[in-house]
Coordinates of N, CA and C and ligand atoms in Angstrom, one line a residue:
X1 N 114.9 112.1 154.7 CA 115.7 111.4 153.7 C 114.8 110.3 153.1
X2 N 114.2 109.9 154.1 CA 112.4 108.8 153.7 C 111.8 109.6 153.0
X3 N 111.5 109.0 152.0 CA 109.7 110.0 151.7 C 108.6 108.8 152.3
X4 N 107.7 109.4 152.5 CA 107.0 108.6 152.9 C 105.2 108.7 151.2
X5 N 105.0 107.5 150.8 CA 104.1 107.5 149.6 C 102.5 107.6 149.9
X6 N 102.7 107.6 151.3 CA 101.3 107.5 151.7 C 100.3 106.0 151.5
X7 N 100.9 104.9 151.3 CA 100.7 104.1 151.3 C 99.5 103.5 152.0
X8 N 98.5 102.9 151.0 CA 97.2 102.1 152.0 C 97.7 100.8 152.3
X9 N 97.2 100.1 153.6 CA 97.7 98.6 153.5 C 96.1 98.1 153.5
X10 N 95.6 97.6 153.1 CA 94.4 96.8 153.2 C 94.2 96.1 154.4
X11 N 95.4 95.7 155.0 CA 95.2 94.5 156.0 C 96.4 95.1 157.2
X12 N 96.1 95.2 158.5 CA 96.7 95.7 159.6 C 98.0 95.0 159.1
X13 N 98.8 95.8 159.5 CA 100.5 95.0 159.3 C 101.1 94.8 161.2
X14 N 101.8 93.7 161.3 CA 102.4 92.7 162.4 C 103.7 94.3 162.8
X15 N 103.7 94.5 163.7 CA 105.6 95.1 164.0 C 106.4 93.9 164.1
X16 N 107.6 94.3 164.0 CA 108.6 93.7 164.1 C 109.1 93.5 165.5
X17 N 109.2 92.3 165.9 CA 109.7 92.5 167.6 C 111.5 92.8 167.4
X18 N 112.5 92.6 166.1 CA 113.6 92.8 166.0 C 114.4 92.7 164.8
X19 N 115.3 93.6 164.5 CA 115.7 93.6 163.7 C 117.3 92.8 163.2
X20 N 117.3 91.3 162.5 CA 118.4 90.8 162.7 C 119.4 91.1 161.5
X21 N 119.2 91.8 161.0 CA 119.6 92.0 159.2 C 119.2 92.2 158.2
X22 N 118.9 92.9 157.3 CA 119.0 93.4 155.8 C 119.0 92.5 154.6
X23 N 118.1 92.6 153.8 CA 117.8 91.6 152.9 C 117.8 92.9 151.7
X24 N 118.6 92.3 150.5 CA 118.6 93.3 149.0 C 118.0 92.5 148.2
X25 N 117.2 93.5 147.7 CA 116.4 92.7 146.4 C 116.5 93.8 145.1
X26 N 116.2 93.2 143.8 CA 115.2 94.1 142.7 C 114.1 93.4 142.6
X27 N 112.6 94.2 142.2 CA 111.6 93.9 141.5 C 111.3 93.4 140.3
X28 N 112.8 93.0 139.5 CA 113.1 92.6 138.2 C 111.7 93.5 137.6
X29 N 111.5 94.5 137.8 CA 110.6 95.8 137.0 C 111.2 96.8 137.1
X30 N 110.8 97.5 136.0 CA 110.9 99.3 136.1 C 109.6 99.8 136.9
X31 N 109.2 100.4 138.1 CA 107.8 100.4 138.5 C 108.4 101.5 139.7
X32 N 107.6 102.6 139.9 CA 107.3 103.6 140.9 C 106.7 102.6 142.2
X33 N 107.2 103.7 143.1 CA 106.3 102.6 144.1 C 105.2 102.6 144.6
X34 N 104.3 103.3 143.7 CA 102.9 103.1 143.9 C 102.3 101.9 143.1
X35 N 102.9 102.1 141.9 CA 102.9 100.8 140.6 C 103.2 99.7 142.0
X36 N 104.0 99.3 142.3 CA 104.6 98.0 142.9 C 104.0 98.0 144.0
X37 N 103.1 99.3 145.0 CA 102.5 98.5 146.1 C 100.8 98.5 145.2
X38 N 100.5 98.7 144.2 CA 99.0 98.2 143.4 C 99.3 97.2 142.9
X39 N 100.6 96.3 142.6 CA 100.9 95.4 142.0 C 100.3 94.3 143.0
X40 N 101.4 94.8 144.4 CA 100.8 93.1 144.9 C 99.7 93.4 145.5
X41 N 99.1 94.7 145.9 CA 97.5 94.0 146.1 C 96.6 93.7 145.1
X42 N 97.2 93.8 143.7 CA 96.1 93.2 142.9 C 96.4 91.4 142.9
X43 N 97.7 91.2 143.4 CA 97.8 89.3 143.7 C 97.6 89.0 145.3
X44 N 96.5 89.9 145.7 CA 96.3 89.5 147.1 C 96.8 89.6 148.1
X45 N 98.4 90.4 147.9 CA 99.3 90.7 149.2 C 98.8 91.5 150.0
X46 N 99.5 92.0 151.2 CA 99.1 93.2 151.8 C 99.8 94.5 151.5
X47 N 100.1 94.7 150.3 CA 100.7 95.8 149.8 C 102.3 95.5 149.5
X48 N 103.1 96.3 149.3 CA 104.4 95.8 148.8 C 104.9 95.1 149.6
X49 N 105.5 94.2 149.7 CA 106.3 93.2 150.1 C 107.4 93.7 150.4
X50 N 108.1 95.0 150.1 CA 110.0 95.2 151.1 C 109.1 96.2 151.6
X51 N 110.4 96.5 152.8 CA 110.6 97.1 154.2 C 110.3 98.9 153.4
X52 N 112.0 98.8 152.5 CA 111.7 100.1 152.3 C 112.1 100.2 150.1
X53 N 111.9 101.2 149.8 CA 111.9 101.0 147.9 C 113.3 101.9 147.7
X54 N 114.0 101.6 146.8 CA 114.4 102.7 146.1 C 114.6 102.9 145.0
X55 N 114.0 103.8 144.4 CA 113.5 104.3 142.8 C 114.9 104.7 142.2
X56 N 114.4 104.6 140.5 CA 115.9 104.7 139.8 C 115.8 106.0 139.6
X57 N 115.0 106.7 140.2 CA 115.3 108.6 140.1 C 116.3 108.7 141.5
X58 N 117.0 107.7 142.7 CA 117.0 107.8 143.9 C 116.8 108.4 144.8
X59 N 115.4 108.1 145.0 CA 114.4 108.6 145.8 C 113.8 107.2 146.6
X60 N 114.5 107.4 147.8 CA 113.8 106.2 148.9 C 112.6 106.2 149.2
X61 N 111.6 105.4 149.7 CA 110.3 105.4 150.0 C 110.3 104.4 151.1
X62 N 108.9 105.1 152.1 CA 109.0 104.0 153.2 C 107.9 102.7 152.1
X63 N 108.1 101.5 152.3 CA 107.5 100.4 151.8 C 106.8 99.9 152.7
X64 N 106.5 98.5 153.4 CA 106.0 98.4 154.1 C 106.5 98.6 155.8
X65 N 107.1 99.3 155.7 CA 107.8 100.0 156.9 C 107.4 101.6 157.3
X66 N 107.4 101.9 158.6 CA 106.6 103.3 158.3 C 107.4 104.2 159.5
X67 N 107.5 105.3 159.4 CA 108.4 106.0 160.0 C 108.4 105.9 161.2
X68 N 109.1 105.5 161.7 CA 109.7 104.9 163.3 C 109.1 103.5 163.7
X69 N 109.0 102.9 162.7 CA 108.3 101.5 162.7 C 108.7 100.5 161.4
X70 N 108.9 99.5 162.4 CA 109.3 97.9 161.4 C 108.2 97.4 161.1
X71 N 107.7 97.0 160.2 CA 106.9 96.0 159.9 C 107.1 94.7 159.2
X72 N 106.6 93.8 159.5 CA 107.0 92.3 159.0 C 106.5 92.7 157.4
X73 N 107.5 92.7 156.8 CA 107.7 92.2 155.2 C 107.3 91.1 154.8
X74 N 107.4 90.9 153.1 CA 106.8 89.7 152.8 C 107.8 89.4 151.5
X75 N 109.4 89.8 151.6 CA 110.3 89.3 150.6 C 111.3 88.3 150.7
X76 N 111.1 87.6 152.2 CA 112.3 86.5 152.2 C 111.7 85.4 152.6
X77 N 111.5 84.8 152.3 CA 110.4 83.5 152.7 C 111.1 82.9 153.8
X78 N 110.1 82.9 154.7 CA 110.5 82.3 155.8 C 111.4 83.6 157.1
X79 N 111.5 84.3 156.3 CA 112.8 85.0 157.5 C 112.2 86.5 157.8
X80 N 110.9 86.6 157.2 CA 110.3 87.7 157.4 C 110.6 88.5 158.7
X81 N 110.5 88.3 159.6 CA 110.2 88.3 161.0 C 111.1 89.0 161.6
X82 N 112.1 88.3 161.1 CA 113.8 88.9 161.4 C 114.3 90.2 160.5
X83 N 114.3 90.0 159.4 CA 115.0 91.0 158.2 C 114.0 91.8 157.7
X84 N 114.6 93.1 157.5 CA 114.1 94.0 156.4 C 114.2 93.5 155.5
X85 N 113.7 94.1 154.3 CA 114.1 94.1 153.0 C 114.0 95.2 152.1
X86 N 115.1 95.6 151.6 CA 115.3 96.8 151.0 C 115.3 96.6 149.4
X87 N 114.4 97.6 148.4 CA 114.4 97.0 146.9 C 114.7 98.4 146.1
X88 N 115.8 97.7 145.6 CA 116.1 98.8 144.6 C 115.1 98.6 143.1
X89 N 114.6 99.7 142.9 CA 114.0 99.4 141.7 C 114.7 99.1 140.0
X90 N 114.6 98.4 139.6 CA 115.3 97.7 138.3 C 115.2 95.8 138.0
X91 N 116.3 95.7 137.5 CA 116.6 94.5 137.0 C 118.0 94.5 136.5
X92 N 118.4 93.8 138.0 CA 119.9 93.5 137.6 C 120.8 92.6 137.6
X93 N 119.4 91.3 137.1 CA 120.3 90.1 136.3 C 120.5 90.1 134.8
X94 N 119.3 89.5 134.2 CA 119.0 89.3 132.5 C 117.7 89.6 131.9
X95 N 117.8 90.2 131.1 CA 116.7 90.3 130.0 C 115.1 89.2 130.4
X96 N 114.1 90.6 130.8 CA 113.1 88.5 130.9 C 111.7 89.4 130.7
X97 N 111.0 88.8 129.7 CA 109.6 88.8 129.5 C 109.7 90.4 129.2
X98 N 110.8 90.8 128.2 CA 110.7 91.8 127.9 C 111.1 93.3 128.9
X99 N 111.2 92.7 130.5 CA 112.5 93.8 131.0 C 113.7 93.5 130.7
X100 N 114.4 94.9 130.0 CA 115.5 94.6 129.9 C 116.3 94.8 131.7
X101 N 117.5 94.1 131.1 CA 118.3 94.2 132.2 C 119.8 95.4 132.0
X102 N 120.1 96.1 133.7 CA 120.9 97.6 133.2 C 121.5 97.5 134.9
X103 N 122.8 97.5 134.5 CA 123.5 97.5 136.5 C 122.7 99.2 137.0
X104 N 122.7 99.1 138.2 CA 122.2 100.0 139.3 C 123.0 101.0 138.9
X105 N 122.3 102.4 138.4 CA 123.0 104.0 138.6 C 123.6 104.3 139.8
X106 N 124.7 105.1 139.3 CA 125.7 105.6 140.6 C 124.7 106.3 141.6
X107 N 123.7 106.8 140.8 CA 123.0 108.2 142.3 C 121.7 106.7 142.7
X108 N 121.4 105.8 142.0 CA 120.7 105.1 142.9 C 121.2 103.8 143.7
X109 N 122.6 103.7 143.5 CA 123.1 103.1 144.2 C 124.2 103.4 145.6
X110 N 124.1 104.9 145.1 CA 124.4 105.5 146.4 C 123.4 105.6 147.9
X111 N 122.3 106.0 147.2 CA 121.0 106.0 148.3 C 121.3 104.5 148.3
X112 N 121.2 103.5 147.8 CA 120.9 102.6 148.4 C 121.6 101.5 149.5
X113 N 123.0 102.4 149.5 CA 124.3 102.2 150.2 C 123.6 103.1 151.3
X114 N 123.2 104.5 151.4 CA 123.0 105.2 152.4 C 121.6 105.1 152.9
X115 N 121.0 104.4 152.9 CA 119.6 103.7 153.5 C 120.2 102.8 154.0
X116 N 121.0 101.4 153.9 CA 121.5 100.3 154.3 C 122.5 100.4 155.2
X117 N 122.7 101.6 155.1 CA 124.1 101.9 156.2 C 123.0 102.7 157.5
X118 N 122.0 103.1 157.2 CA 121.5 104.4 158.2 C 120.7 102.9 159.1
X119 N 120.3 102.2 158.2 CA 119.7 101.0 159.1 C 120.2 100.0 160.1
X120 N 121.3 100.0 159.3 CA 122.5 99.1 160.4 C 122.8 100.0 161.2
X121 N 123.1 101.4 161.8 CA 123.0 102.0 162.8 C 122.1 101.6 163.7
X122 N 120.6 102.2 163.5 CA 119.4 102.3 163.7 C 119.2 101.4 164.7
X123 N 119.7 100.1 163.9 CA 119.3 98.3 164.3 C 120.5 98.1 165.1
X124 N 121.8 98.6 164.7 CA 122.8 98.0 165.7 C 123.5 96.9 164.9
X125 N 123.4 96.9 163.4 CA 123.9 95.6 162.5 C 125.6 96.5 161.9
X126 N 125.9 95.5 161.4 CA 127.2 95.8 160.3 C 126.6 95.3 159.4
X127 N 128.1 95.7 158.4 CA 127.9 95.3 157.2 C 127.7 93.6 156.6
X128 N 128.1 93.0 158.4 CA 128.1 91.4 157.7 C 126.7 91.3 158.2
X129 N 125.9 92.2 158.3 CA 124.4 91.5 158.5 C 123.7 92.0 157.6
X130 N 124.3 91.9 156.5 CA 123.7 92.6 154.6 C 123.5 91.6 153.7
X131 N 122.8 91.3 153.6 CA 122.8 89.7 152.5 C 122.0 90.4 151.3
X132 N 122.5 89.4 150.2 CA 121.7 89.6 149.0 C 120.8 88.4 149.4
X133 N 119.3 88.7 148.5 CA 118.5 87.8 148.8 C 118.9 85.8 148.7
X134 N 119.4 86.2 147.0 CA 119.7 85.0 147.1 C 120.8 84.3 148.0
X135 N 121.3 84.8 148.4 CA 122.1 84.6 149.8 C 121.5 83.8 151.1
X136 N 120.3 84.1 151.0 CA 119.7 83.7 152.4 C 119.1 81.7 152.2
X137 N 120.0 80.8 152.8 CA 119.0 79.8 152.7 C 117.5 79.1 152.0
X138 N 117.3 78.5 151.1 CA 115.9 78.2 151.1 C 115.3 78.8 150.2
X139 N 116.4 79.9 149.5 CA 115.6 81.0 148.4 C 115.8 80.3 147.0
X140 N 115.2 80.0 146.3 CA 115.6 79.5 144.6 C 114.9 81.6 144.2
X141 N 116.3 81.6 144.0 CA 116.4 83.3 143.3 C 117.6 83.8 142.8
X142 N 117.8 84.6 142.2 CA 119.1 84.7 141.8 C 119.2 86.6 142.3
X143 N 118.0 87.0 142.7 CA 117.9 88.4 143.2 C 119.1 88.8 144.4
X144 N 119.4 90.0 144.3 CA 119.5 91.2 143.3 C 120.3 90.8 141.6
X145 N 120.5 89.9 141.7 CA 120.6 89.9 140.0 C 122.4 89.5 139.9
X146 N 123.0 88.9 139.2 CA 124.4 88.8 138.8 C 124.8 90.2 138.5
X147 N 124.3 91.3 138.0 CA 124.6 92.9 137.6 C 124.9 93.4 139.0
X148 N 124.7 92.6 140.2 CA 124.7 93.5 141.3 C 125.6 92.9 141.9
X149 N 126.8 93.4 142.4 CA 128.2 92.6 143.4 C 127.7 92.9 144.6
X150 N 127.1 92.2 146.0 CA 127.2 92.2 147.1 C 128.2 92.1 148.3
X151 N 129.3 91.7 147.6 CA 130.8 91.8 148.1 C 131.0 93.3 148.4
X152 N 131.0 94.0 147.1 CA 131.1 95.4 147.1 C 130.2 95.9 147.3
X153 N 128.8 95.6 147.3 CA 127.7 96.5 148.4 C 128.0 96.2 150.2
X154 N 128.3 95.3 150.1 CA 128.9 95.3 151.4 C 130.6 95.6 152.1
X155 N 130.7 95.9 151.0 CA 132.3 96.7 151.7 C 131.7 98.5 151.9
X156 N 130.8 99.1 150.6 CA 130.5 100.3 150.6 C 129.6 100.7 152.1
X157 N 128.9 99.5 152.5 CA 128.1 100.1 153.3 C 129.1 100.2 154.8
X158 N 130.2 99.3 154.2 CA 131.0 99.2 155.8 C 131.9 101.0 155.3
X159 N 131.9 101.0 154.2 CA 132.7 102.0 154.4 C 131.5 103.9 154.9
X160 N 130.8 103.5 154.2 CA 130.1 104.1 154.7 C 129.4 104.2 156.3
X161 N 129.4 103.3 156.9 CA 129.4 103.3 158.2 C 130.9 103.9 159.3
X162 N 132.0 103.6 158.4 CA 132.9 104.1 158.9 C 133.5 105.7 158.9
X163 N 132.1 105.7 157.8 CA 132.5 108.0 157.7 C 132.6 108.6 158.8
X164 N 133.2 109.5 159.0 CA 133.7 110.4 160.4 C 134.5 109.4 161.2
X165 N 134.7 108.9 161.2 CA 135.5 107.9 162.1 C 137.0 108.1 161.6
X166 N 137.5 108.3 160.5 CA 138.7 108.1 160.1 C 139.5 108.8 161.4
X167 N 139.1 109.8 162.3 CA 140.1 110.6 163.2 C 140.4 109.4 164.2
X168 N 139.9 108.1 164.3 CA 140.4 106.9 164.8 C 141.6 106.3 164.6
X169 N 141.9 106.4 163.2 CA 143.4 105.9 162.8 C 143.8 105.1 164.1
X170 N 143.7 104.4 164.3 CA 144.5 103.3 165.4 C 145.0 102.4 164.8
X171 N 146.1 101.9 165.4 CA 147.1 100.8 164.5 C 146.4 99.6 165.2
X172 N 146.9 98.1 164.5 CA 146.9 97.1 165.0 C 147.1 96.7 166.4
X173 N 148.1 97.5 166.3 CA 148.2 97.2 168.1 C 146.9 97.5 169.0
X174 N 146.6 98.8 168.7 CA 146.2 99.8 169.6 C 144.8 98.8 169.4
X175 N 144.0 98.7 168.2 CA 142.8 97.9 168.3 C 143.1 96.6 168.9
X176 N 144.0 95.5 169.0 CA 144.3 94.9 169.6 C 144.3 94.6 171.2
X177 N 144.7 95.8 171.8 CA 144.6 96.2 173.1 C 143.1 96.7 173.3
X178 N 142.1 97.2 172.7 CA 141.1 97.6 172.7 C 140.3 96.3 172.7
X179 N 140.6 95.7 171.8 CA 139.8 94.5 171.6 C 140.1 93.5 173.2
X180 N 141.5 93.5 173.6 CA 141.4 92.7 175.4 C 140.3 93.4 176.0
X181 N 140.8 94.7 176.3 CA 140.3 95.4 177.2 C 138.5 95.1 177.1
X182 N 138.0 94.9 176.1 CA 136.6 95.0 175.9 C 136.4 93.7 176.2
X183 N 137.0 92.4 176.1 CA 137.4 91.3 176.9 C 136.9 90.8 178.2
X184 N 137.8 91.8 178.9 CA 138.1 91.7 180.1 C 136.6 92.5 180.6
X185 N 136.1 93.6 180.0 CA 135.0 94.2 180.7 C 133.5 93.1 180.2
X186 N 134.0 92.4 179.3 CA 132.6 91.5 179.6 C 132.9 90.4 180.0
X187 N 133.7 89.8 180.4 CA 134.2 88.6 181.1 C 133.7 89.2 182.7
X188 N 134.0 90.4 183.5 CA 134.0 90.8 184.2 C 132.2 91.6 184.3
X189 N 131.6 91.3 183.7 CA 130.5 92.1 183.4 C 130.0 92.8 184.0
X190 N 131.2 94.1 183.2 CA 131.2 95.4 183.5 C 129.8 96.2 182.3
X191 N 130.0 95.5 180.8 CA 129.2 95.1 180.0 C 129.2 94.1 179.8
X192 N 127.5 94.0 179.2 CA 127.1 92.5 178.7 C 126.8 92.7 177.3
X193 N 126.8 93.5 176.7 CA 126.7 93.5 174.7 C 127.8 92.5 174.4
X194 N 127.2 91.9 174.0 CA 128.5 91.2 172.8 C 128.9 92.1 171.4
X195 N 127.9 93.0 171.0 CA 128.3 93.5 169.5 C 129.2 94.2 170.1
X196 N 129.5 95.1 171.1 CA 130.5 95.6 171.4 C 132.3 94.9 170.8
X197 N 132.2 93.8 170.9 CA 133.5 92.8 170.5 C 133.1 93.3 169.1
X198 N 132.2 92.8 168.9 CA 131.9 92.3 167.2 C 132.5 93.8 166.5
X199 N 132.0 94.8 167.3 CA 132.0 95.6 166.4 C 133.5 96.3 166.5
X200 N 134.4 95.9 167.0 CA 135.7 96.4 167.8 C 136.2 95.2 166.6
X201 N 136.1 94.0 166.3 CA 137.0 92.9 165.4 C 136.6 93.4 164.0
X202 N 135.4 93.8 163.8 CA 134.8 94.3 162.7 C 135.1 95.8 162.1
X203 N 136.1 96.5 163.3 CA 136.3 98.0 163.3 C 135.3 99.2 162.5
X204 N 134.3 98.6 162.7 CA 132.8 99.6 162.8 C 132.4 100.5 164.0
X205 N 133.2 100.4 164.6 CA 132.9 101.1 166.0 C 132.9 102.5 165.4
X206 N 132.0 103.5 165.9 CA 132.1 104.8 165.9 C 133.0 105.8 166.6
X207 N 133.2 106.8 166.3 CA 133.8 107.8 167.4 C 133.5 107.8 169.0
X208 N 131.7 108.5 168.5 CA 131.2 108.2 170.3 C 131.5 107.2 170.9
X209 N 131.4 105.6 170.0 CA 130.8 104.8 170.8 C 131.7 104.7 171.7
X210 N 133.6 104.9 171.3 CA 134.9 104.7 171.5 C 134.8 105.4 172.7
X211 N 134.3 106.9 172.2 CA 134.6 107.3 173.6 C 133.7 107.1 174.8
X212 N 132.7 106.3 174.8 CA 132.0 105.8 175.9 C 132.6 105.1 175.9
X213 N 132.6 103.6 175.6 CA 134.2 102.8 176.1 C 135.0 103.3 176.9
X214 N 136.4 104.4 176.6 CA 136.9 104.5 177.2 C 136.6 104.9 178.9
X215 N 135.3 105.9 178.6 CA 135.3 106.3 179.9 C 134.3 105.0 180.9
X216 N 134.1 103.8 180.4 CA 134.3 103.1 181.2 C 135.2 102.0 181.6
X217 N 136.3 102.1 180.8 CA 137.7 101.5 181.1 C 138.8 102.5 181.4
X218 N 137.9 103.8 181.6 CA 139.1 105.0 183.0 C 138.4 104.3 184.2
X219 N 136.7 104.3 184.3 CA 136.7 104.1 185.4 C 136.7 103.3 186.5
X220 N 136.5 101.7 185.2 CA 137.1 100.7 186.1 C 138.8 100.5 186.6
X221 N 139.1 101.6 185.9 CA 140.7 101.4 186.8 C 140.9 102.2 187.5
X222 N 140.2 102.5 188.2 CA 140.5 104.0 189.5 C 140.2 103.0 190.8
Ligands
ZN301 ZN1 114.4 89.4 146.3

């Protein structure tokens, strides 16, 4: 689902010791992502600056991230360390220095819901660990752009995280009782994840995950 661009880095790239969240951007350019990783090493970078690209043909590319590997990015100042960052290619605030500005196509804003959703698995995130750039503290940016709603990129990715799951249907109650029970097994530390809650209040829990749960709240009651 990656392509990978074959990308040179000039300069060894750092791994990531972890992954705390997802950072969205545009390149306020129209630019392939060979264009945009010759861009910043002609200003000295170590090659593109996000994690991973996605072109307005939507077609993902690994960016500075490489197949089965994080690498420290260079798109959120200061928070590198922590966050990917994922770049849709465009401009999707206002008109500037001659790019125009055009909201995100349905087929490239689908991949970019389905790269953002495949990574929050991956990493173990939801959808509340999705920020737009300018979102993040400390950023004078207005990236991804006013053309872009992150409200609703972040409900899509939650819904998309929630595909195959619908055979869950559980009422209030029933999550409710789920949500003690998962309580009680880390109070009792039977488990010690906390996303386990998070993801039970957040009802991103998967099918599997549910049913490993249960079968260790059969067999703490025997
Ligand atoms: Zn940005």
């Amino acid at each position: 689902m990656i392509k990978d661009a074959n990308l040179k880095f000039p300069n060894r790239r750092q791994k990531m010791k972890s992954v705390e969240g997802i950072v969205i951007h545009h390149p306020l350019a129209y630019w392939t992502i060979q264009r945009l990783h010759e861009y910043f090493i002609s200003i000295g970078w170590n090659g593109t600056a996000y994690s991973y690209y996605v072109q307005q043909d939507a077609t993902v590319y690994y960016g500075r991230s490489a197949k089965g590997t994080e690498y420290v990015g260079a798109h959120t100042k200061g928070e590198n360390h922590r966050y990917i960052g994922i770049c849709a290619e465009g401009n999707f605030h206002q008109d500037v220095n001659g790019v125009p500005a055009k909201r995100i196509s349905d087929d490239q804003y689908r991949k970019l819901v389905s790269i953002t959703a495949a990574k929050c698995r991956e990493h173990n995130l939801t959808h509340k660990d999705v920020f737009g750039h300018y979102e993040i503290p400390g950023q004078s940016t207005s990236c991804p752009g006013k053309l872009f709603s992150m409200d609703k990129f972040r409900m899509d990715v939650r819904k998309e995280l929630m595909k195959g799951d619908d055979d869950l249907n559980l009422s209030n109650y029933q999550w409710s009782v789920l949500e003690n029970q998962v309580e009680g097994l880390l109070e009792d530390g039977v488990i010690s994840d906390q996303d386990w809650l998070r993801k039970i209040k957040d009802r991103t829990i998967t099918a599997s995950e549910m049913i490993w749960l249960n079968s260790v709240v059969l067999q703490r009651l025997r």
